[in-house]
Tab-separated table of C-alpha atoms in Angstrom:
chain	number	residue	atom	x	y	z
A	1	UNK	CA	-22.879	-11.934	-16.264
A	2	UNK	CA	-21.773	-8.577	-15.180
A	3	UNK	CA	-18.521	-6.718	-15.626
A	4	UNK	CA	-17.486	-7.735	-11.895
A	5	UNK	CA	-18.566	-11.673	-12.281
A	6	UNK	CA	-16.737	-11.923	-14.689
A	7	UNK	CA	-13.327	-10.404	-13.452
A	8	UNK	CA	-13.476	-12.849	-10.768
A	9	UNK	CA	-14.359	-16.075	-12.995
A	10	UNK	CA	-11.450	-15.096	-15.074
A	11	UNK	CA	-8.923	-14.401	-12.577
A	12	UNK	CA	-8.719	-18.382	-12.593
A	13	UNK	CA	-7.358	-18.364	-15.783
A	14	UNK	CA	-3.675	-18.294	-17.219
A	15	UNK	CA	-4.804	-15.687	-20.214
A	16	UNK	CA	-2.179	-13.613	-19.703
A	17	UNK	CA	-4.579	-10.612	-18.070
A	18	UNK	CA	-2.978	-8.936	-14.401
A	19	UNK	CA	-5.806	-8.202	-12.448
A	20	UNK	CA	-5.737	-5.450	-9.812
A	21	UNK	CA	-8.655	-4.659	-6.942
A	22	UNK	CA	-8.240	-1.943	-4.737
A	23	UNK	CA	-10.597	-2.696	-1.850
A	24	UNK	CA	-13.169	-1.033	-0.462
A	25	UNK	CA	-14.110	-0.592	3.177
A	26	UNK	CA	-17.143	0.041	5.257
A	27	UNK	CA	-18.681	3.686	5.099
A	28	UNK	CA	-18.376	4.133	8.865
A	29	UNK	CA	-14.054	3.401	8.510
A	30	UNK	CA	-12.740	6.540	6.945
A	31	UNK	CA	-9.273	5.357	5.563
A	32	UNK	CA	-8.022	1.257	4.836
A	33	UNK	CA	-6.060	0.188	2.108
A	34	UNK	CA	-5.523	-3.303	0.931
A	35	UNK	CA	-4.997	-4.092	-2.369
A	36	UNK	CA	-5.172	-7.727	-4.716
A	37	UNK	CA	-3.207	-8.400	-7.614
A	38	UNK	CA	-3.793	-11.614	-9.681
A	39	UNK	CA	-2.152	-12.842	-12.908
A	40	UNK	CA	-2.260	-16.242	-14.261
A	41	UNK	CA	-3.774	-17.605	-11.179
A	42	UNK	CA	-1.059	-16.433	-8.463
A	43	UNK	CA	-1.991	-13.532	-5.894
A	44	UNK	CA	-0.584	-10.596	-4.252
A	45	UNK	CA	-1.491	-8.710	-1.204
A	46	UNK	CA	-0.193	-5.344	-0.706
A	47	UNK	CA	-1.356	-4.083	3.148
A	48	UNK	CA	-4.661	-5.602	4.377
A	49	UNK	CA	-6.952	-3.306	5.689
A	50	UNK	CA	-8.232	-1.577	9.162
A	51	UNK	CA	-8.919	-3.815	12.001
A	52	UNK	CA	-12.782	-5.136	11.938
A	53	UNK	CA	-12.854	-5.301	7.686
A	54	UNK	CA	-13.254	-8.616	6.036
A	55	UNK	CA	-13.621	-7.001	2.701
A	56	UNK	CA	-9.737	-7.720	1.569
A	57	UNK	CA	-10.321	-11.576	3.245
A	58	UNK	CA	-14.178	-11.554	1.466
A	59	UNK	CA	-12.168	-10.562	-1.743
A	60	UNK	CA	-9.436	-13.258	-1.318
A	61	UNK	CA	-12.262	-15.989	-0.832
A	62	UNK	CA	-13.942	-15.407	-3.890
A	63	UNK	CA	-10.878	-15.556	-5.581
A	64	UNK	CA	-10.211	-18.870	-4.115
A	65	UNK	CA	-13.671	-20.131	-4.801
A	66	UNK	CA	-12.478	-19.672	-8.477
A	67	UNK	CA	-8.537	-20.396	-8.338
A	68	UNK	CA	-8.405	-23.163	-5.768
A	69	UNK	CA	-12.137	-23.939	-4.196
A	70	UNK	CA	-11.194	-27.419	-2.720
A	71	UNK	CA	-7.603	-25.951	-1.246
A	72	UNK	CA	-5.453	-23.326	-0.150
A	73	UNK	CA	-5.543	-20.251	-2.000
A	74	UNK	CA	-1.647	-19.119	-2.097
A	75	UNK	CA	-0.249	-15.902	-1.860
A	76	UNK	CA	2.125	-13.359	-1.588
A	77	UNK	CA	2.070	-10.591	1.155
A	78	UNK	CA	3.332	-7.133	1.307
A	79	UNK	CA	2.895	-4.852	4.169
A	80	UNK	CA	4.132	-1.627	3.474
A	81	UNK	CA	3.965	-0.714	7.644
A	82	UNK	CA	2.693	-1.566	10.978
A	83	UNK	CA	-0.586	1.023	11.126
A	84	UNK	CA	-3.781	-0.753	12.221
A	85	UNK	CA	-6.087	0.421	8.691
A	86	UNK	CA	-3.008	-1.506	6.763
A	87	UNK	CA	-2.403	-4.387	9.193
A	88	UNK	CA	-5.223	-5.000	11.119
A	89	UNK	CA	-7.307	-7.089	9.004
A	90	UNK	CA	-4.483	-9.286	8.116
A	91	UNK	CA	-4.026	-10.223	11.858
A	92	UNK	CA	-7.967	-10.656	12.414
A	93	UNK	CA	-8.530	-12.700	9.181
A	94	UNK	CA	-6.521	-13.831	6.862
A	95	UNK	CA	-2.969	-15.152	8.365
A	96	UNK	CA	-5.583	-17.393	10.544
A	97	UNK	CA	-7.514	-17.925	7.961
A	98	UNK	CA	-6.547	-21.564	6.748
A	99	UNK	CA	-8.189	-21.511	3.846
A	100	UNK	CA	-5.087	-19.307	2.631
A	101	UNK	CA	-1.259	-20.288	2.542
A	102	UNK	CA	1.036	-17.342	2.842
A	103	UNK	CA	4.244	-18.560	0.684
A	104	UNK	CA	6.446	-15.004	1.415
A	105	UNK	CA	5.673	-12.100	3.280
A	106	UNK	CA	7.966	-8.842	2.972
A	107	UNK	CA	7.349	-7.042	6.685
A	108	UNK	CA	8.890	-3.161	6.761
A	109	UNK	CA	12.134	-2.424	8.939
A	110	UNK	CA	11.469	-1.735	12.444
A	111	UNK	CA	11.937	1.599	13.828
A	112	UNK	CA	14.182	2.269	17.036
A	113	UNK	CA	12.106	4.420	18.449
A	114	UNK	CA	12.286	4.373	22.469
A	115	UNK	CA	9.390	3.101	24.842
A	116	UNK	CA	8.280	6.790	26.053
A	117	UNK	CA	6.901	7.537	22.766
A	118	UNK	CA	3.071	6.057	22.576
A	119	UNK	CA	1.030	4.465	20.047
A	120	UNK	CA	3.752	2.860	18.369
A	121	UNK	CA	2.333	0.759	15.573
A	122	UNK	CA	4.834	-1.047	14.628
A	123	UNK	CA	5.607	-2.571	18.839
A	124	UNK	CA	1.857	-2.953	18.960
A	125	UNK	CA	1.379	-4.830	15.963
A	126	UNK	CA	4.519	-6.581	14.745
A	127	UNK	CA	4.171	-9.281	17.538
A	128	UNK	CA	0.875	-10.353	17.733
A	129	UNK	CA	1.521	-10.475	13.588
A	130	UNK	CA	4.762	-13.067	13.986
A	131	UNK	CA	2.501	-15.034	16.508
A	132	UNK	CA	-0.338	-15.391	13.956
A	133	UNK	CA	2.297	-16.434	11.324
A	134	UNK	CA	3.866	-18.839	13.917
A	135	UNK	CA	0.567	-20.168	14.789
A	136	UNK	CA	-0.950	-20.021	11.360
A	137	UNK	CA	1.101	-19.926	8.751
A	138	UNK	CA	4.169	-21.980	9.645
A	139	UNK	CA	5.526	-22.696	5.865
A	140	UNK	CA	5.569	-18.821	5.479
A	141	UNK	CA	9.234	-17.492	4.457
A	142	UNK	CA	9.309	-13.963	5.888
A	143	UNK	CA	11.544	-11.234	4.728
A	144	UNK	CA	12.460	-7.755	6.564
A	145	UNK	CA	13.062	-4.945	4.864
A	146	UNK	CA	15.373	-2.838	6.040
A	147	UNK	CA	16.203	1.293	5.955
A	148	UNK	CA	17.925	2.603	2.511
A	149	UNK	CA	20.464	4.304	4.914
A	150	UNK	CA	21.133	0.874	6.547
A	151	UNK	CA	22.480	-0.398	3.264
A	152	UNK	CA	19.142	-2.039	2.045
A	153	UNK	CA	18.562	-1.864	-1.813
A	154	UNK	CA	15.168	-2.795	-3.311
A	155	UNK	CA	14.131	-5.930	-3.572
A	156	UNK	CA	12.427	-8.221	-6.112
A	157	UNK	CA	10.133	-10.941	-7.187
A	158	UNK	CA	8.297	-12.226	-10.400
A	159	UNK	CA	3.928	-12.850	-10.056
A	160	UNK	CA	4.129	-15.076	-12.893
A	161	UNK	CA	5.332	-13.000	-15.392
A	162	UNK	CA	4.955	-9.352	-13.759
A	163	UNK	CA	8.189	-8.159	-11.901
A	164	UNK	CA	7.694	-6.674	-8.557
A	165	UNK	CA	10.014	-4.248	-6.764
A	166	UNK	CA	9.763	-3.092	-3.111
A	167	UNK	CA	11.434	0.160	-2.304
A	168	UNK	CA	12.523	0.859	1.117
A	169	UNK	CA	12.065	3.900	3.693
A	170	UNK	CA	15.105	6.270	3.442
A	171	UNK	CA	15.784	6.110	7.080
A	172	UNK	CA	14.958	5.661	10.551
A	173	UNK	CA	12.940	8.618	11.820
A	174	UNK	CA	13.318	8.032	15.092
A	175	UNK	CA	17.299	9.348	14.792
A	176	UNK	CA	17.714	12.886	16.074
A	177	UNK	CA	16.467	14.825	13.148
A	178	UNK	CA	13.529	12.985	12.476
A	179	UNK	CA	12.360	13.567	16.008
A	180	UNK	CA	13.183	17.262	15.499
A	181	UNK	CA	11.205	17.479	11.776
A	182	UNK	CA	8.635	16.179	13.743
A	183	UNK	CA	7.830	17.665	16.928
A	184	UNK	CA	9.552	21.141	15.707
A	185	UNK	CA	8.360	21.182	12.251
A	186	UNK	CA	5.027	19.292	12.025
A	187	UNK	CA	4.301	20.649	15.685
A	188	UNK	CA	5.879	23.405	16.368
A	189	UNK	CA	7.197	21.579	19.614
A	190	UNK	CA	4.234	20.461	21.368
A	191	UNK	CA	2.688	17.481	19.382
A	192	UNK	CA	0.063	15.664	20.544
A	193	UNK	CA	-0.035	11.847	21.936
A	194	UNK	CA	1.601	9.548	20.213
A	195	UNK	CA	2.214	11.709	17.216
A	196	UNK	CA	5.321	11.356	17.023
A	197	UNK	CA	5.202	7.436	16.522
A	198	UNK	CA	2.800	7.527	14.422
A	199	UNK	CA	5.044	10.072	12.222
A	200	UNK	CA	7.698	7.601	12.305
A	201	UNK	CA	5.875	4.578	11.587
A	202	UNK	CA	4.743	6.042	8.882
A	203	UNK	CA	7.894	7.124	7.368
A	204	UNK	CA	8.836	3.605	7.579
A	205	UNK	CA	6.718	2.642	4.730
A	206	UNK	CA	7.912	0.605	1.842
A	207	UNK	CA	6.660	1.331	-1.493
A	208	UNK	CA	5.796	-1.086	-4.265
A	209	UNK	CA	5.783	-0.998	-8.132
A	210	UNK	CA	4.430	-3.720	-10.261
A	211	UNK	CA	5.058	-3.841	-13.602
A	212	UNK	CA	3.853	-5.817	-16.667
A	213	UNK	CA	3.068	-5.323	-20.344
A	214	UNK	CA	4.580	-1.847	-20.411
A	215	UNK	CA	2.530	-0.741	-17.456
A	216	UNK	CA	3.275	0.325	-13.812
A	217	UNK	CA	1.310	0.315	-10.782
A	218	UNK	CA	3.321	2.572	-8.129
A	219	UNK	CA	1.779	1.996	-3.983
A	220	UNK	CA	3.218	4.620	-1.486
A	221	UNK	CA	2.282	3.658	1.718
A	222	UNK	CA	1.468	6.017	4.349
A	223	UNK	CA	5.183	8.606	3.437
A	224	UNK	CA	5.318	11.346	5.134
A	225	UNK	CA	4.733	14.551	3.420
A	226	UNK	CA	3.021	17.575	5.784
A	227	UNK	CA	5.013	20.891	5.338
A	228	UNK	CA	5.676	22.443	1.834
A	229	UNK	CA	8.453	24.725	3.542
A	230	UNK	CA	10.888	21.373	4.950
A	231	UNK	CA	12.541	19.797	1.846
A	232	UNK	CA	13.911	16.919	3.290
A	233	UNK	CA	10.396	15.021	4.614
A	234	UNK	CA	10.326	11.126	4.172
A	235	UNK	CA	8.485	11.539	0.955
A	236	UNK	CA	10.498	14.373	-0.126
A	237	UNK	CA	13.990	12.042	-0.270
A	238	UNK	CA	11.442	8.938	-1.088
A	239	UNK	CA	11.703	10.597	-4.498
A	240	UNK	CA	15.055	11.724	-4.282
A	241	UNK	CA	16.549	7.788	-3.700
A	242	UNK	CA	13.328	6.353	-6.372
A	243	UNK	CA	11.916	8.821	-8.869
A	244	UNK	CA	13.809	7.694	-11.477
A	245	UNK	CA	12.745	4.123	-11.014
A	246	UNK	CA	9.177	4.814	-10.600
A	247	UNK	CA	8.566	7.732	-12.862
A	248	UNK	CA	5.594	8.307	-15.268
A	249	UNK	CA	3.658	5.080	-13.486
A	250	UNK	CA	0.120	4.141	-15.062
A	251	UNK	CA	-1.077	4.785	-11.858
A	252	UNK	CA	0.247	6.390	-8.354
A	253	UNK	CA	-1.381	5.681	-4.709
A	254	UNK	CA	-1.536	9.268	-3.151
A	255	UNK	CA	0.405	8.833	0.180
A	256	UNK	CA	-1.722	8.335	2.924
A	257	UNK	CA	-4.972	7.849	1.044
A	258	UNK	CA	-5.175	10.973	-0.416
A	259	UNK	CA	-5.710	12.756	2.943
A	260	UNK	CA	-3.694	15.017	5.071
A	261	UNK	CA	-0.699	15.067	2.777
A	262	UNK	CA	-1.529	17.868	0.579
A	263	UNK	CA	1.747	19.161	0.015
A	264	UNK	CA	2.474	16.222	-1.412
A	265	UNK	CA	0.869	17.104	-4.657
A	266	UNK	CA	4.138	19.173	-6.283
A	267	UNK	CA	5.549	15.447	-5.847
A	268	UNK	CA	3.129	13.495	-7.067
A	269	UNK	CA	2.802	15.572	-10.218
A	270	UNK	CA	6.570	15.430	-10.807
A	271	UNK	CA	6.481	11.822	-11.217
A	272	UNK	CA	4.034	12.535	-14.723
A	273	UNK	CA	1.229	9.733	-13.310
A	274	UNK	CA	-1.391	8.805	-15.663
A	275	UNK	CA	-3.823	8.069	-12.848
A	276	UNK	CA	-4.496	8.526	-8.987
A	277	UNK	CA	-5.265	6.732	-6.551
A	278	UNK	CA	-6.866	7.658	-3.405
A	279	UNK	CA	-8.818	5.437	-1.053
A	280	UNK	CA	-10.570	7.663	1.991
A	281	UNK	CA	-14.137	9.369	1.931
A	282	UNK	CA	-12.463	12.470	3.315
A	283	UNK	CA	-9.734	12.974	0.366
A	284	UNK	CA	-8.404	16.198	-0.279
A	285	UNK	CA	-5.490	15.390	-2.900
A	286	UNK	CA	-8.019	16.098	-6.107
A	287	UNK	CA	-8.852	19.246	-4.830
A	288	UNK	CA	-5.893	20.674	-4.131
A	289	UNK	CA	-4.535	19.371	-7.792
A	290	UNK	CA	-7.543	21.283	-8.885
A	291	UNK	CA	-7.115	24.292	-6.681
A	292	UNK	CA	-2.753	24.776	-6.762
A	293	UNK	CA	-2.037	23.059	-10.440
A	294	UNK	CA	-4.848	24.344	-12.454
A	295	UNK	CA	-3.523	23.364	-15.887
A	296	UNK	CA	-3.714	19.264	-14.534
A	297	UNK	CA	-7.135	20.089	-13.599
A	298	UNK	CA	-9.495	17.070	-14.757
A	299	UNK	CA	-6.256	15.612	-16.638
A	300	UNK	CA	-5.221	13.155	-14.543
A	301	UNK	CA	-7.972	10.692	-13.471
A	302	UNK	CA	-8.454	10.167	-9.653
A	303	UNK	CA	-10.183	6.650	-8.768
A	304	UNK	CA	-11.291	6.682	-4.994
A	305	UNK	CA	-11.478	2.648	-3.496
A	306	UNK	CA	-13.063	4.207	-0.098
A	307	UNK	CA	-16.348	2.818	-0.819
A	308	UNK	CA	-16.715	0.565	-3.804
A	309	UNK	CA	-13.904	-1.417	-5.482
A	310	UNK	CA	-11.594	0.062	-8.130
A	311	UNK	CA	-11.108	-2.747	-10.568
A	312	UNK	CA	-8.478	-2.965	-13.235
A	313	UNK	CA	-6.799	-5.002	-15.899
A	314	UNK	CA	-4.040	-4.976	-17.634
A	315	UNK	CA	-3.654	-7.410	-20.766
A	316	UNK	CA	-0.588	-8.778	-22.184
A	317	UNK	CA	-0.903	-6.213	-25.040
A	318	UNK	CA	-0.624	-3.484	-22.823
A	319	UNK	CA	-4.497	-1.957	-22.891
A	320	UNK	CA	-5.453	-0.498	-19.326
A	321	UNK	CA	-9.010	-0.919	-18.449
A	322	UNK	CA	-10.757	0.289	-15.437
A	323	UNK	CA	-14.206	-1.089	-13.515
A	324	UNK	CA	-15.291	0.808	-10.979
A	325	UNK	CA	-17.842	-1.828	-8.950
């Protein structure tokens, strides 16, 4: 039996073992994230992947083949915000899907941006989601996150034994200065179609730490983080309102897959991660650790999902292991 048979055989169990896969995605899609949590039999979903991948479903169903093959396989759903490569695949696949039983789902806030901005994830994808839930997965107790600067604290849950915290976006970019950072400072005033929404949308991700056995497990979303000379960028006060609570994790999702966020690395570093995680073909983060913080060089593991499956376990004692499939 190999290393990967047998992660999935004992997933079923109640040994006391969290079980993390970060899921992979076809060669032709360059960025997707979904990741699968399991301990003592009960599942987590955090995202879902680009539209056309089966691989988080394909994942979930071999689970269930082992966890529940005659019923429902239960689960808990995160999405951290409305981008097709996070949301996509959930829409397509799995809320339909009745071989699986949503039990809570934690949905981001919802941006006020206005109707002349295009390719607004979040209005393109937040309804057809609640009609697949309506249609689909009717037993499903949704909660919405809201903004930090609304009033909303984090929230959290237990998986059987590990505690789970959702942190949300600091604010609304879609207020005056957002729209200014981003068409001003990310553009210098002339930003392409639908850039701007896409900005937002993705500054409207909510961040999620899992803990257990002494260990965290830190996911970031897509937060914004583009110019090294604006201080005050989503990610930028992301660490501000949560560094304290997510500091020194086990290991840290580079925002936005590892791609296109490289001045994001001063960040990353200050919260002392003992891994990386990145999960695009076309990731840049491990260079530019390499290139701008020379003395982490080769110190801090990077584990790239993009095309096979980062497996991981964490026992009840503590010990990290990683598979990589």
């Amino acid at each position: 039996m190999t290393d990967n048979q047998k992660f999935y055989k004992d997933a079923a169990t109640s040994d006391g073992v969290l079980r993390a896969i970060f899921v992979s995605h076809p060669e032709k899609i360059n960025k997707s994230d979904a990741f699968i949590f399991v301990l003592n039999r009960r599942v987590l979903l955090y995202d879902a992947g680009m539209a056309g991948c089966t691989d988080a479903r394909d994942r979930l169903l071999r689970l269930r083949e082992t966890i529940n093959p005659n019923g429902r396989l239960r689960l808990t759903w995160v999405l951290s915000h409305f981008h097709i490569d996070h949301v996509a695949a959930a829409i397509e696949g799995i809320v339909p899907d009745e071989r699986f039983e949503l039990e809570e789902v934690y949905l981001p806030p919802e941006s006020k941006l206005s109707e002349e901005y295009e390719s607004n994830g979040d209005r393109k994808y937040r309804a057809p989601l609640d009609a697949a839930m309506k249609a689909h997965q009717k037993g499903a107790k949704i909660h919405n996150v809201g903004f930090l600067a609304g009033g909303a604290l984090r929230e959290h849950f237990e998986l059987a034994g590990a505690k789970v915290s959702l942190y949300p976006p600091d604010r609304d970019w879609s207020d005056p200065h957002g729209i200014d950072t981003i068409v001003n400072g990310y553009f210098h005033g002339n930003p392409g179609p639908g850039k701007v929404a896409t900005c937002v949308v993705n500054a409207s991700s909510v961040w999620m730490k899992i803990s257990y056995a002494g260990r965290k497990i830190v996911l970031t979303g897509d937060s914004m983080k583009r110019e090294a000379s604006i201080t005050d960028e989503n990610f930028d006060n992301m660490l501000v309102a949560w560094s304290k609570k997510i500091s020194s994790p086990d290991l840290l999702k580079w925002p936005h897959h590892g791609m296109a966020r490289d001045n994001a690395a001063e960040g990353v570093l200050s919260l002392n991660p003992s891994h990386i995680l990145v999960s695009t073909q076309i990731q840049t983060a491990e260079q530019v650790v390499a290139a701008r913080f020379p003395e982490k060089a080769g110190k801090i593991p990077f584990h790239n999902c993009a095309l096979s499956d980062v497996l991981l376990t964490i026992g009840p004692n503590g010990i990290m292991t990683f598979y990589e499939d």
